[in-house]
Short mmCIF file of C-alpha atoms in Angstrom, two decimals:
data_model
loop_
_atom_site.label_atom_id
_atom_site.label_comp_id
_atom_site.label_asym_id
_atom_site.label_seq_id
_atom_site.Cartn_x
_atom_site.Cartn_y
_atom_site.Cartn_z
CA GLN A 1466 13.07 9.53 5.55
CA SER A 1467 9.45 9.49 4.38
CA VAL A 1468 7.96 12.15 2.13
CA LEU A 1469 4.93 12.31 4.44
CA THR A 1470 5.62 12.86 8.13
CA GLN A 1471 3.68 11.10 10.85
CA PRO A 1472 4.28 10.98 14.61
CA PRO A 1473 5.98 7.69 15.52
CA SER A 1474 3.43 6.95 18.21
CA VAL A 1475 0.20 8.06 19.80
CA SER A 1476 -1.79 6.61 22.65
CA GLY A 1477 -5.17 6.86 24.30
CA ALA A 1478 -7.41 5.17 26.79
CA PRO A 1479 -10.44 3.13 25.73
CA GLY A 1480 -13.32 5.38 24.76
CA GLN A 1481 -11.11 8.39 24.09
CA ARG A 1482 -10.50 10.22 20.80
CA VAL A 1483 -7.09 10.29 19.17
CA THR A 1484 -5.82 11.93 16.02
CA ILE A 1485 -2.88 11.03 13.81
CA SER A 1486 -1.37 13.74 11.68
CA CYS A 1487 0.20 13.41 8.26
CA THR A 1488 2.27 16.37 7.14
CA GLY A 1489 3.26 16.79 3.52
CA SER A 1490 4.23 19.65 1.24
CA SER A 1491 3.16 21.64 -1.79
CA SER A 1492 4.23 18.79 -4.08
CA ASN A 1493 1.92 16.19 -2.59
CA ILE A 1494 -0.96 16.91 -0.20
CA GLY A 1495 -0.72 20.64 -0.86
CA ALA A 1496 -0.95 20.01 -4.60
CA GLY A 1497 -4.47 18.75 -4.08
CA TYR A 1498 -3.67 15.05 -4.23
CA ASP A 1499 -5.88 12.69 -2.30
CA VAL A 1500 -4.82 11.21 1.03
CA HIS A 1501 -5.62 7.63 1.97
CA TRP A 1502 -5.14 5.87 5.29
CA PHE A 1503 -4.26 2.26 6.07
CA GLN A 1504 -4.48 0.24 9.27
CA GLN A 1505 -1.98 -2.56 9.80
CA LEU A 1506 -2.74 -4.91 12.68
CA PRO A 1507 0.23 -6.83 14.08
CA GLY A 1508 1.43 -9.50 11.69
CA THR A 1509 -1.09 -8.69 8.97
CA ALA A 1510 -1.23 -6.83 5.67
CA PRO A 1511 -2.33 -3.19 5.54
CA LYS A 1512 -6.05 -2.57 5.19
CA LEU A 1513 -7.59 0.45 3.46
CA LEU A 1514 -9.27 2.51 6.18
CA VAL A 1515 -10.02 5.87 4.57
CA TYR A 1516 -9.79 6.85 0.91
CA GLY A 1517 -10.18 10.09 -0.96
CA ASN A 1518 -9.36 12.13 2.16
CA ASN A 1519 -12.56 11.36 4.05
CA TYR A 1520 -14.42 8.33 2.66
CA ARG A 1521 -14.65 4.96 4.36
CA PRO A 1522 -14.78 1.63 2.52
CA SER A 1523 -17.72 -0.58 3.28
CA GLY A 1524 -17.30 -2.25 6.66
CA VAL A 1525 -15.08 0.37 8.26
CA PRO A 1526 -16.75 1.77 11.39
CA ASP A 1527 -17.69 5.45 11.42
CA ARG A 1528 -15.41 5.85 14.44
CA PHE A 1529 -12.69 6.40 11.84
CA SER A 1530 -12.68 9.66 9.90
CA GLY A 1531 -10.24 11.53 7.72
CA SER A 1532 -9.71 15.18 6.96
CA LYS A 1533 -7.34 17.28 4.89
CA SER A 1534 -6.33 20.92 4.99
CA GLY A 1535 -3.52 22.65 3.17
CA THR A 1536 -0.43 20.47 3.23
CA SER A 1537 -1.63 18.18 6.02
CA ALA A 1538 -4.17 15.48 6.71
CA SER A 1539 -5.46 13.80 9.84
CA LEU A 1540 -7.04 10.55 10.87
CA ALA A 1541 -9.36 10.71 13.86
CA ILE A 1542 -10.46 7.69 15.85
CA THR A 1543 -13.26 8.15 18.36
CA GLY A 1544 -14.49 5.71 20.99
CA LEU A 1545 -11.07 4.05 21.09
CA GLN A 1546 -11.15 0.26 21.43
CA ALA A 1547 -8.45 -2.27 22.28
CA GLU A 1548 -8.73 -3.74 18.78
CA ASP A 1549 -7.67 -0.40 17.28
CA GLU A 1550 -4.11 -0.96 18.50
CA ALA A 1551 -2.17 -1.07 15.25
CA ASP A 1552 0.13 0.84 12.92
CA TYR A 1553 -1.48 3.52 10.76
CA TYR A 1554 -0.08 4.85 7.48
CA CYS A 1555 -1.09 7.80 5.36
CA GLN A 1556 -0.51 7.70 1.61
CA SER A 1557 -0.65 10.26 -1.18
CA TYR A 1558 1.04 11.07 -4.49
CA ASP A 1559 4.11 13.11 -5.34
CA SER A 1560 6.14 13.69 -8.49
CA GLY A 1561 4.95 10.60 -10.29
CA ALA A 1562 5.13 8.27 -7.32
CA TRP A 1563 2.82 6.99 -4.63
CA VAL A 1564 4.25 7.99 -1.26
CA PHE A 1565 3.60 6.81 2.26
CA GLY A 1566 4.09 8.22 5.71
CA GLY A 1567 6.49 6.48 8.05
CA GLY A 1568 3.65 5.08 10.10
CA THR A 1569 2.22 5.76 13.56
CA LYS A 1570 1.89 3.12 16.24
CA LEU A 1571 -1.33 3.52 18.18
CA THR A 1572 -1.27 2.12 21.70
CA VAL A 1573 -4.53 1.67 23.59
CA LEU A 1574 -3.70 2.14 27.26
CA GLN B 947 -13.57 -15.62 -1.31
CA VAL B 948 -12.03 -12.39 -2.51
CA GLN B 949 -8.30 -12.63 -1.92
CA LEU B 950 -4.77 -12.25 -3.18
CA VAL B 951 -2.09 -14.79 -2.35
CA GLU B 952 1.58 -14.10 -2.92
CA SER B 953 4.34 -16.68 -3.20
CA GLY B 954 7.91 -17.07 -4.38
CA GLY B 955 9.79 -15.28 -1.63
CA GLY B 956 12.87 -16.70 0.02
CA LEU B 957 16.56 -16.24 0.72
CA VAL B 958 18.75 -15.17 -2.18
CA LYS B 959 22.32 -13.90 -2.45
CA PRO B 960 23.12 -10.37 -3.61
CA GLY B 961 23.08 -10.24 -7.38
CA GLY B 962 20.63 -13.13 -7.56
CA SER B 963 17.12 -13.35 -8.95
CA LEU B 964 13.69 -14.25 -7.69
CA ARG B 965 10.21 -14.34 -9.23
CA LEU B 966 7.20 -13.49 -7.13
CA SER B 967 3.66 -14.54 -7.99
CA CYS B 968 0.31 -13.21 -6.85
CA VAL B 969 -2.82 -15.24 -7.53
CA ALA B 970 -6.20 -13.55 -7.39
CA SER B 971 -9.52 -15.19 -6.62
CA GLY B 972 -13.11 -14.14 -5.99
CA PHE B 973 -13.13 -11.19 -8.39
CA THR B 974 -12.59 -10.46 -12.09
CA PHE B 975 -8.82 -10.01 -12.10
CA ARG B 976 -8.60 -8.78 -15.68
CA ASP B 977 -10.67 -5.70 -14.79
CA TYR B 978 -8.23 -4.39 -12.20
CA TYR B 979 -5.00 -2.47 -12.18
CA MET B 980 -2.47 -4.02 -9.78
CA ILE B 981 0.54 -2.90 -7.77
CA TRP B 982 3.46 -4.37 -5.83
CA ILE B 983 4.31 -2.67 -2.54
CA ARG B 984 7.07 -3.68 -0.16
CA GLN B 985 7.76 -3.21 3.51
CA VAL B 986 11.08 -3.65 5.25
CA PRO B 987 10.27 -5.56 8.45
CA GLY B 988 9.43 -3.09 11.17
CA LYS B 989 9.56 -0.18 8.74
CA GLY B 990 7.30 1.73 6.38
CA LEU B 991 5.77 1.02 2.99
CA GLU B 992 7.22 1.66 -0.47
CA TRP B 993 5.53 1.15 -3.83
CA VAL B 994 7.56 -0.94 -6.24
CA SER B 995 5.73 -1.41 -9.52
CA TYR B 996 2.32 -0.88 -11.08
CA MET B 997 0.49 -2.34 -14.06
CA SER B 998 -2.79 -1.46 -15.71
CA HIS B 999 -5.46 -4.09 -16.30
CA THR B 1000 -4.34 -4.82 -19.86
CA GLY B 1001 -0.65 -4.49 -19.11
CA GLY B 1002 -0.44 -1.49 -21.38
CA THR B 1003 0.78 0.89 -18.70
CA ILE B 1004 3.65 0.03 -16.38
CA TYR B 1005 5.50 2.11 -13.81
CA TYR B 1006 8.49 1.34 -11.63
CA ALA B 1007 9.87 3.05 -8.58
CA ALA B 1008 13.27 4.61 -9.22
CA SER B 1009 14.84 2.21 -6.72
CA VAL B 1010 13.98 -0.85 -8.84
CA GLN B 1011 13.89 0.58 -12.38
CA GLY B 1012 15.97 -1.57 -14.70
CA ARG B 1013 16.18 -4.48 -12.26
CA PHE B 1014 12.56 -5.54 -11.68
CA THR B 1015 9.95 -6.50 -14.28
CA ILE B 1016 6.22 -6.66 -13.62
CA SER B 1017 3.91 -8.80 -15.72
CA ARG B 1018 0.49 -10.42 -15.55
CA ASP B 1019 -1.42 -13.32 -17.06
CA ASN B 1020 -5.12 -12.51 -16.97
CA ALA B 1021 -6.02 -16.03 -18.09
CA ARG B 1022 -4.32 -17.37 -14.95
CA ASN B 1023 -5.53 -14.53 -12.67
CA SER B 1024 -1.91 -13.90 -11.82
CA LEU B 1025 0.48 -11.01 -11.32
CA TYR B 1026 4.25 -11.47 -11.31
CA LEU B 1027 7.37 -9.60 -10.28
CA GLN B 1028 10.69 -10.72 -11.74
CA MET B 1029 13.46 -9.39 -9.53
CA ASP B 1030 17.02 -9.42 -10.88
CA SER B 1031 20.31 -8.01 -9.58
CA LEU B 1032 18.94 -8.12 -6.07
CA ARG B 1033 20.59 -6.00 -3.39
CA ASP B 1034 20.61 -6.12 0.39
CA ASP B 1035 18.18 -3.20 0.54
CA ASP B 1036 15.60 -5.15 -1.45
CA THR B 1037 15.00 -7.25 1.66
CA ALA B 1038 11.34 -6.78 2.55
CA VAL B 1039 7.89 -8.29 2.65
CA TYR B 1040 6.39 -7.88 -0.81
CA TYR B 1041 2.64 -7.34 -1.07
CA CYS B 1042 0.50 -7.32 -4.16
CA ALA B 1043 -2.56 -5.10 -4.01
CA ARG B 1044 -5.61 -4.45 -6.12
CA ILE B 1045 -6.29 -0.93 -7.32
CA ILE B 1046 -9.65 0.78 -7.53
CA VAL B 1047 -9.27 3.41 -10.24
CA ALA B 1048 -11.54 6.20 -9.06
CA ARG B 1049 -10.62 8.34 -12.03
CA ILE B 1050 -8.45 7.22 -14.94
CA GLY B 1051 -5.38 9.38 -15.36
CA GLU B 1052 -5.44 10.65 -11.79
CA PRO B 1053 -3.19 8.24 -9.89
CA SER B 1054 -3.58 10.12 -6.61
CA LYS B 1055 -7.16 8.88 -6.58
CA TYR B 1056 -6.21 5.23 -7.03
CA GLN B 1057 -7.20 3.17 -3.99
CA PHE B 1058 -5.23 0.12 -2.89
CA ASP B 1059 -8.28 -1.67 -1.57
CA LEU B 1060 -7.28 -5.34 -1.31
CA TRP B 1061 -3.89 -6.66 -0.23
CA GLY B 1062 -2.38 -10.11 -0.03
CA ARG B 1063 -0.65 -11.38 3.08
CA GLY B 1064 2.79 -10.81 1.58
CA THR B 1065 5.86 -12.88 0.86
CA LEU B 1066 9.25 -12.27 2.51
CA VAL B 1067 12.30 -11.71 0.34
CA THR B 1068 15.64 -11.82 2.12
CA VAL B 1069 18.77 -10.79 0.23
CA SER B 1070 21.87 -11.80 2.13
CA SER B 1071 25.20 -13.50 1.55
#
């Protein structure tokens, strides 16, 4: 069982907006630790998508955005595209360890 | 080309050993902290071990403490993971990743910004 909780799956039609939640606790996200998000396309390594709660690395489209409030964080994807179909993971820090969410599979209908 | 390439995975019996390598290219390896992260096929991610750029700071996840040893050779642009006393639950794809240290001493701000393609370790009798 992961320290950070994500929904197993979300879905949306092309062009729609979807959000993926990441729920933590007072010992990780609620302690003020940063949240980062990764995208893992089928058969590939994870790719850093959002860092420091709401910053995008160079090359990541602005359709992807992160937010954090209290003990939770969210990843929003607008203008959904077929190529966004992937697994998404949140990551933070807790009690001396980097921790990940269990992952959310995004299906583009 | 900026990349990380892992190797050394394979099939090993419980109690056996394996040494993974990660070769960096396209960037100044000696300037970067590095980390090993693993993923059970079809499952989530788990950090395994971390090393600072000089090798002076090392951390291990509780699940591998005492069994795995991380090391690096900056002259060879390489990171290593020596895995001993392997168990069935060590079966996973092992990734090495580069760390951007946004603020020294604040590990929550460390960014895993470049990953290799991974190497599969299977522990089975």
